[in-house]
Amino acid sequence: MNVHVAVQTQAHRLDSNTAAFARDVLDGLTKPQKELSPKYFYDDTGSELFVEITRLPEYYPTRTELGILRGRAAEIAALIPPDAAIVEFGAGATTKIRLLLAAHQVAAYVPVDISGDFIITQAEALQRDFPQLAVHPLAADFTKPFALPPAVRDLPKVGFFPGSTIGNFEPQEALRFLESARDILGHGARMIIGVDLEKDENVLVPAYDDAAGVTAQFNLNLLIRINRELGADFDLSAFAHRAIYNRDQHRIEMHLVSLRDQSVHLFGERIGFRAGESIHTENSYKYSLERFRALAQQAGWTPARCWTDADAMFSVHAIETNGSRV
């Protein structure tokens, strides 16, 4: 970030979270392959749009993972101590955690999400439905180290990371996340993680480019957010959503493609786009069971259990740190 941009950021009196957002956006848009972090999808509107995506007929991951969680809830819950605190990384809608809470009583639940208002609303609804549960919503960037609420620090910890969000990380980022989660949860912790599996391109691409255009709205909302919060002047009509499958990298890629030669302005910086040039907004890596287990082991976790659906579309893994017993 150059000095001019730093001065502009200070002049706009941005809070620390928005200043970090500004730095990441400027850094990403000035790379040879322009990019934006998918963690910034999830303002209130983005969070609501993602919930809508999970209900689309093309989007198989949510319904398939829910099927596994419903069918195996008792087995998964048996791995969770009754006095545990469940820490959900990147908690959004509470649909999945409710399945575990209904199957097994725990002491506390800590939903962690970058979208503070959204997660507080979801936590309040959960508290009404589970009045005996201590709920401690935490607004934080779960991709970075954070401190757990004091009320749960002495409880056994079980991490919950559904939705194959692990696939949004680059492999080295996924490794660092798992290492960070291990450190946050502490010795003897366990973690339940949803992981999407490799499959045919004809199934994958429609899941990220639905006929109703909801995923396109979700992707373009990132530009709306940058305009609103950072004062940029993106013309949404000049960008289009695109999803492609990169077979060599085992990943779906989402892009925002410039439809013409144009310039965008942000904090006094002029950012040029050529027609056809894209902003790379998300990767969704697909794993084999063996590759995910190897990743978990490299991060200091021990694979314990794994469940898949009948068609091997999706997987749910239980992993543990040293000192756990399954």
CSV table of C-alpha atoms in Angstrom, one decimal, residues 58-304:
chain,number,residue,atom,x,y,z
A,58,GLU,CA,-28.0,-26.7,-8.6
A,59,TYR,CA,-26.2,-26.2,-5.4
A,60,TYR,CA,-25.7,-29.7,-4.1
A,61,PRO,CA,-23.2,-29.1,-1.2
A,62,THR,CA,-25.6,-27.8,1.4
A,63,ARG,CA,-28.4,-30.4,1.0
A,64,THR,CA,-25.8,-33.2,0.7
A,65,GLU,CA,-24.0,-32.2,3.8
A,66,LEU,CA,-27.3,-31.7,5.7
A,67,GLY,CA,-28.2,-35.2,4.7
A,68,ILE,CA,-25.0,-36.6,6.2
A,69,LEU,CA,-25.4,-34.5,9.4
A,70,ARG,CA,-29.0,-35.7,9.8
A,71,GLY,CA,-28.2,-39.3,9.1
A,72,ARG,CA,-25.1,-39.4,11.3
A,73,ALA,CA,-26.0,-36.8,13.9
A,74,ALA,CA,-25.9,-39.4,16.8
A,75,GLU,CA,-22.5,-40.7,15.7
A,76,ILE,CA,-21.1,-37.2,15.3
A,77,ALA,CA,-22.6,-36.0,18.6
A,78,ALA,CA,-21.1,-38.9,20.4
A,79,LEU,CA,-17.7,-37.4,19.7
A,80,ILE,CA,-18.6,-34.2,21.5
A,81,PRO,CA,-18.2,-34.0,25.4
A,82,PRO,CA,-21.4,-32.9,27.2
A,83,ASP,CA,-19.6,-30.0,28.9
A,84,ALA,CA,-18.0,-28.8,25.6
A,85,ALA,CA,-18.0,-25.5,23.9
A,86,ILE,CA,-18.7,-25.8,20.1
A,87,VAL,CA,-16.8,-23.1,18.2
A,88,GLU,CA,-18.1,-22.6,14.7
A,89,PHE,CA,-15.7,-20.9,12.4
A,90,GLY,CA,-17.4,-18.7,9.8
A,91,ALA,CA,-20.9,-19.3,11.3
A,92,GLY,CA,-23.7,-18.0,9.1
A,93,ALA,CA,-27.2,-19.4,9.2
A,94,THR,CA,-27.6,-21.9,12.1
A,95,THR,CA,-29.2,-24.7,10.1
A,96,LYS,CA,-26.4,-27.2,10.5
A,97,ILE,CA,-25.4,-26.5,14.1
A,98,ARG,CA,-29.0,-27.0,15.1
A,99,LEU,CA,-28.8,-30.6,14.0
A,100,LEU,CA,-25.9,-31.3,16.4
A,101,LEU,CA,-27.5,-29.3,19.2
A,102,ALA,CA,-30.8,-31.2,18.8
A,103,ALA,CA,-28.9,-34.5,19.0
A,104,HIS,CA,-26.6,-33.7,21.9
A,105,GLN,CA,-26.6,-31.1,24.7
A,106,VAL,CA,-23.5,-29.1,25.2
A,107,ALA,CA,-22.5,-26.3,27.5
A,108,ALA,CA,-21.8,-23.4,25.1
A,109,TYR,CA,-21.8,-22.4,21.5
A,110,VAL,CA,-19.4,-19.7,20.0
A,111,PRO,CA,-20.4,-18.6,16.5
A,112,VAL,CA,-17.5,-16.7,14.9
A,113,ASP,CA,-18.1,-14.6,11.8
A,114,ILE,CA,-16.8,-11.5,10.2
A,115,SER,CA,-20.3,-10.2,9.7
A,116,GLY,CA,-21.1,-9.1,13.2
A,117,ASP,CA,-24.8,-7.9,12.8
A,118,PHE,CA,-25.8,-11.0,10.9
A,119,ILE,CA,-24.2,-13.4,13.4
A,120,ILE,CA,-25.8,-11.6,16.4
A,121,THR,CA,-29.2,-12.0,14.8
A,122,GLN,CA,-28.7,-15.7,14.2
A,123,ALA,CA,-27.3,-16.2,17.7
A,124,GLU,CA,-30.4,-14.5,19.2
A,125,ALA,CA,-32.7,-16.8,17.3
A,126,LEU,CA,-30.7,-19.9,18.4
A,127,GLN,CA,-30.8,-18.8,22.0
A,128,ARG,CA,-34.6,-18.5,21.9
A,129,ASP,CA,-34.8,-22.1,20.6
A,130,PHE,CA,-32.1,-23.5,23.0
A,131,PRO,CA,-32.6,-21.6,26.2
A,132,GLN,CA,-30.3,-23.8,28.2
A,133,LEU,CA,-27.4,-23.1,25.9
A,134,ALA,CA,-24.9,-20.4,26.6
A,135,VAL,CA,-24.4,-18.6,23.3
A,136,HIS,CA,-21.4,-16.2,22.8
A,137,PRO,CA,-21.4,-14.7,19.3
A,138,LEU,CA,-18.0,-13.4,18.3
A,139,ALA,CA,-17.4,-10.9,15.5
A,140,ALA,CA,-13.9,-11.8,14.2
A,141,ASP,CA,-12.0,-12.7,11.1
A,142,PHE,CA,-11.9,-16.5,11.6
A,143,THR,CA,-9.0,-16.8,9.1
A,144,LYS,CA,-6.7,-15.1,11.6
A,145,PRO,CA,-5.9,-15.9,15.3
A,146,PHE,CA,-8.5,-14.7,17.8
A,147,ALA,CA,-9.3,-15.0,21.5
A,148,LEU,CA,-12.2,-17.1,22.7
A,149,PRO,CA,-14.6,-15.6,25.2
A,150,PRO,CA,-13.4,-16.0,28.8
A,151,ALA,CA,-16.5,-18.0,29.7
A,152,VAL,CA,-15.5,-20.9,27.5
A,153,ARG,CA,-11.7,-21.0,27.8
A,154,ASP,CA,-11.7,-23.7,30.4
A,155,LEU,CA,-14.2,-26.0,28.6
A,156,PRO,CA,-13.4,-28.8,26.2
A,157,LYS,CA,-13.5,-27.4,22.7
A,158,VAL,CA,-14.9,-28.8,19.5
A,159,GLY,CA,-14.5,-26.8,16.3
A,160,PHE,CA,-17.2,-26.9,13.7
A,161,PHE,CA,-16.4,-25.9,10.1
A,162,PRO,CA,-19.2,-27.0,7.7
A,163,GLY,CA,-20.0,-26.1,4.2
A,164,SER,CA,-16.6,-27.0,2.7
A,165,THR,CA,-15.4,-23.5,3.4
A,166,ILE,CA,-12.0,-25.1,3.7
A,167,GLY,CA,-12.1,-25.3,-0.1
A,168,ASN,CA,-12.1,-21.5,-0.4
A,169,PHE,CA,-8.5,-21.4,0.9
A,170,GLU,CA,-5.4,-21.9,-1.2
A,171,PRO,CA,-3.7,-25.2,0.0
A,172,GLN,CA,-1.1,-23.3,2.1
A,173,GLU,CA,-3.8,-21.1,3.5
A,174,ALA,CA,-5.9,-24.2,4.4
A,175,LEU,CA,-2.9,-25.6,6.2
A,176,ARG,CA,-2.4,-22.3,8.1
A,177,PHE,CA,-6.1,-22.2,9.0
A,178,LEU,CA,-6.1,-25.7,10.4
A,179,GLU,CA,-2.9,-24.9,12.4
A,180,SER,CA,-4.5,-21.7,13.7
A,181,ALA,CA,-7.7,-23.6,14.6
A,182,ARG,CA,-5.7,-26.2,16.5
A,183,ASP,CA,-4.0,-23.4,18.5
A,184,ILE,CA,-7.2,-21.6,19.2
A,185,LEU,CA,-9.1,-24.7,20.3
A,186,GLY,CA,-6.2,-26.0,22.3
A,187,HIS,CA,-4.8,-29.4,23.4
A,188,GLY,CA,-7.3,-32.3,23.3
A,189,ALA,CA,-9.7,-30.5,21.0
A,190,ARG,CA,-11.7,-32.1,18.2
A,191,MET,CA,-13.0,-30.6,15.0
A,192,ILE,CA,-15.9,-31.5,12.6
A,193,ILE,CA,-15.2,-30.3,9.1
A,194,GLY,CA,-17.3,-30.5,5.9
A,195,VAL,CA,-15.3,-31.1,2.7
A,196,ASP,CA,-16.6,-31.2,-0.8
A,197,LEU,CA,-15.3,-34.0,-3.0
A,198,GLU,CA,-14.0,-34.2,-6.6
A,199,LYS,CA,-16.7,-34.9,-9.1
A,200,ASP,CA,-17.8,-34.3,-12.7
A,201,GLU,CA,-17.5,-30.8,-14.2
A,202,ASN,CA,-21.1,-30.9,-15.4
A,203,VAL,CA,-22.2,-31.1,-11.8
A,204,LEU,CA,-19.7,-28.6,-10.4
A,205,VAL,CA,-20.1,-25.6,-12.8
A,206,PRO,CA,-23.9,-25.2,-12.5
A,207,ALA,CA,-23.5,-25.2,-8.7
A,208,TYR,CA,-21.6,-22.0,-9.0
A,209,ASP,CA,-23.4,-20.5,-12.0
A,210,ASP,CA,-27.1,-21.1,-11.3
A,211,ALA,CA,-29.8,-20.5,-13.9
A,212,ALA,CA,-31.6,-18.0,-11.6
A,213,GLY,CA,-28.5,-15.8,-11.4
A,214,VAL,CA,-28.3,-15.7,-7.6
A,215,THR,CA,-24.6,-16.6,-7.5
A,216,ALA,CA,-24.0,-13.8,-10.0
A,217,GLN,CA,-25.7,-11.4,-7.6
A,218,PHE,CA,-23.6,-12.7,-4.8
A,219,ASN,CA,-20.4,-12.2,-6.7
A,220,LEU,CA,-21.4,-8.7,-7.9
A,221,ASN,CA,-22.5,-7.7,-4.4
A,222,LEU,CA,-18.8,-7.6,-3.6
A,223,LEU,CA,-18.4,-4.6,-5.9
A,224,ILE,CA,-21.5,-3.0,-4.4
A,225,ARG,CA,-19.9,-3.3,-1.0
A,226,ILE,CA,-16.6,-1.8,-2.2
A,227,ASN,CA,-18.6,1.2,-3.7
A,228,ARG,CA,-20.6,1.7,-0.5
A,229,GLU,CA,-17.9,1.2,2.1
A,230,LEU,CA,-14.8,2.4,0.3
A,231,GLY,CA,-16.2,5.0,-2.1
A,232,ALA,CA,-15.2,3.3,-5.3
A,233,ASP,CA,-17.1,3.8,-8.6
A,234,PHE,CA,-17.6,0.3,-10.0
A,235,ASP,CA,-20.2,0.2,-12.8
A,236,LEU,CA,-21.9,-3.1,-12.1
A,237,SER,CA,-23.4,-3.3,-15.6
A,238,ALA,CA,-19.8,-3.4,-16.9
A,239,PHE,CA,-19.0,-6.7,-15.1
A,240,ALA,CA,-20.3,-10.2,-15.5
A,241,HIS,CA,-20.1,-13.3,-13.3
A,242,ARG,CA,-18.2,-16.3,-14.6
A,243,ALA,CA,-17.5,-19.8,-13.1
A,244,ILE,CA,-15.0,-22.2,-14.5
A,245,TYR,CA,-13.5,-25.5,-13.5
A,246,ASN,CA,-9.8,-25.6,-13.3
A,247,ARG,CA,-9.2,-29.4,-13.6
A,248,ASP,CA,-5.4,-29.2,-13.0
A,249,GLN,CA,-5.9,-27.3,-9.7
A,250,HIS,CA,-9.0,-29.4,-8.6
A,251,ARG,CA,-11.0,-26.2,-8.1
A,252,ILE,CA,-13.9,-24.1,-9.3
A,253,GLU,CA,-13.0,-20.5,-9.9
A,254,MET,CA,-15.3,-17.5,-9.7
A,255,HIS,CA,-14.5,-14.4,-11.6
A,256,LEU,CA,-16.0,-10.9,-12.3
A,257,VAL,CA,-15.2,-10.2,-16.0
A,258,SER,CA,-14.9,-6.7,-17.4
A,259,LEU,CA,-17.2,-6.3,-20.4
A,260,ARG,CA,-15.2,-3.3,-21.8
A,261,ASP,CA,-12.1,-1.2,-21.4
A,262,GLN,CA,-12.7,0.9,-18.3
A,263,SER,CA,-11.3,2.5,-15.2
A,264,VAL,CA,-12.4,2.4,-11.6
A,265,HIS,CA,-11.3,4.9,-9.0
A,266,LEU,CA,-10.6,4.2,-5.3
A,267,PHE,CA,-8.9,6.5,-2.8
A,268,GLY,CA,-7.4,8.5,-5.6
A,269,GLU,CA,-6.1,5.5,-7.4
A,270,ARG,CA,-7.1,4.8,-11.0
A,271,ILE,CA,-7.4,1.0,-11.7
A,272,GLY,CA,-7.6,0.1,-15.3
A,273,PHE,CA,-9.4,-2.9,-16.8
A,274,ARG,CA,-9.2,-4.3,-20.3
A,275,ALA,CA,-12.2,-5.9,-22.0
A,276,GLY,CA,-12.2,-9.5,-20.9
A,277,GLU,CA,-9.9,-9.0,-17.9
A,278,SER,CA,-11.2,-10.5,-14.7
A,279,ILE,CA,-11.1,-10.1,-11.0
A,280,HIS,CA,-10.6,-13.6,-9.4
A,281,THR,CA,-13.0,-13.6,-6.4
A,282,GLU,CA,-13.1,-17.2,-5.2
A,283,ASN,CA,-11.7,-20.6,-5.5
A,284,SER,CA,-13.5,-23.7,-4.3
A,285,TYR,CA,-11.1,-26.6,-4.0
A,286,LYS,CA,-12.4,-30.1,-4.2
A,287,TYR,CA,-10.6,-32.8,-2.3
A,288,SER,CA,-10.2,-36.5,-2.4
A,289,LEU,CA,-10.5,-38.2,1.0
A,290,GLU,CA,-6.9,-39.0,1.0
A,291,ARG,CA,-5.7,-35.5,0.1
A,292,PHE,CA,-7.8,-33.9,2.9
A,293,ARG,CA,-6.5,-36.5,5.5
A,294,ALA,CA,-3.0,-35.7,4.5
A,295,LEU,CA,-3.6,-32.0,4.8
A,296,ALA,CA,-5.1,-32.4,8.3
A,297,GLN,CA,-2.1,-34.5,9.4
A,298,GLN,CA,0.3,-31.9,8.1
A,299,ALA,CA,-1.4,-29.3,10.2
A,300,GLY,CA,-1.0,-31.4,13.4
A,301,TRP,CA,-4.5,-33.1,13.5
A,302,THR,CA,-5.2,-36.8,13.5
A,303,PRO,CA,-8.0,-38.0,11.3
A,304,ALA,CA,-10.5,-40.0,13.4
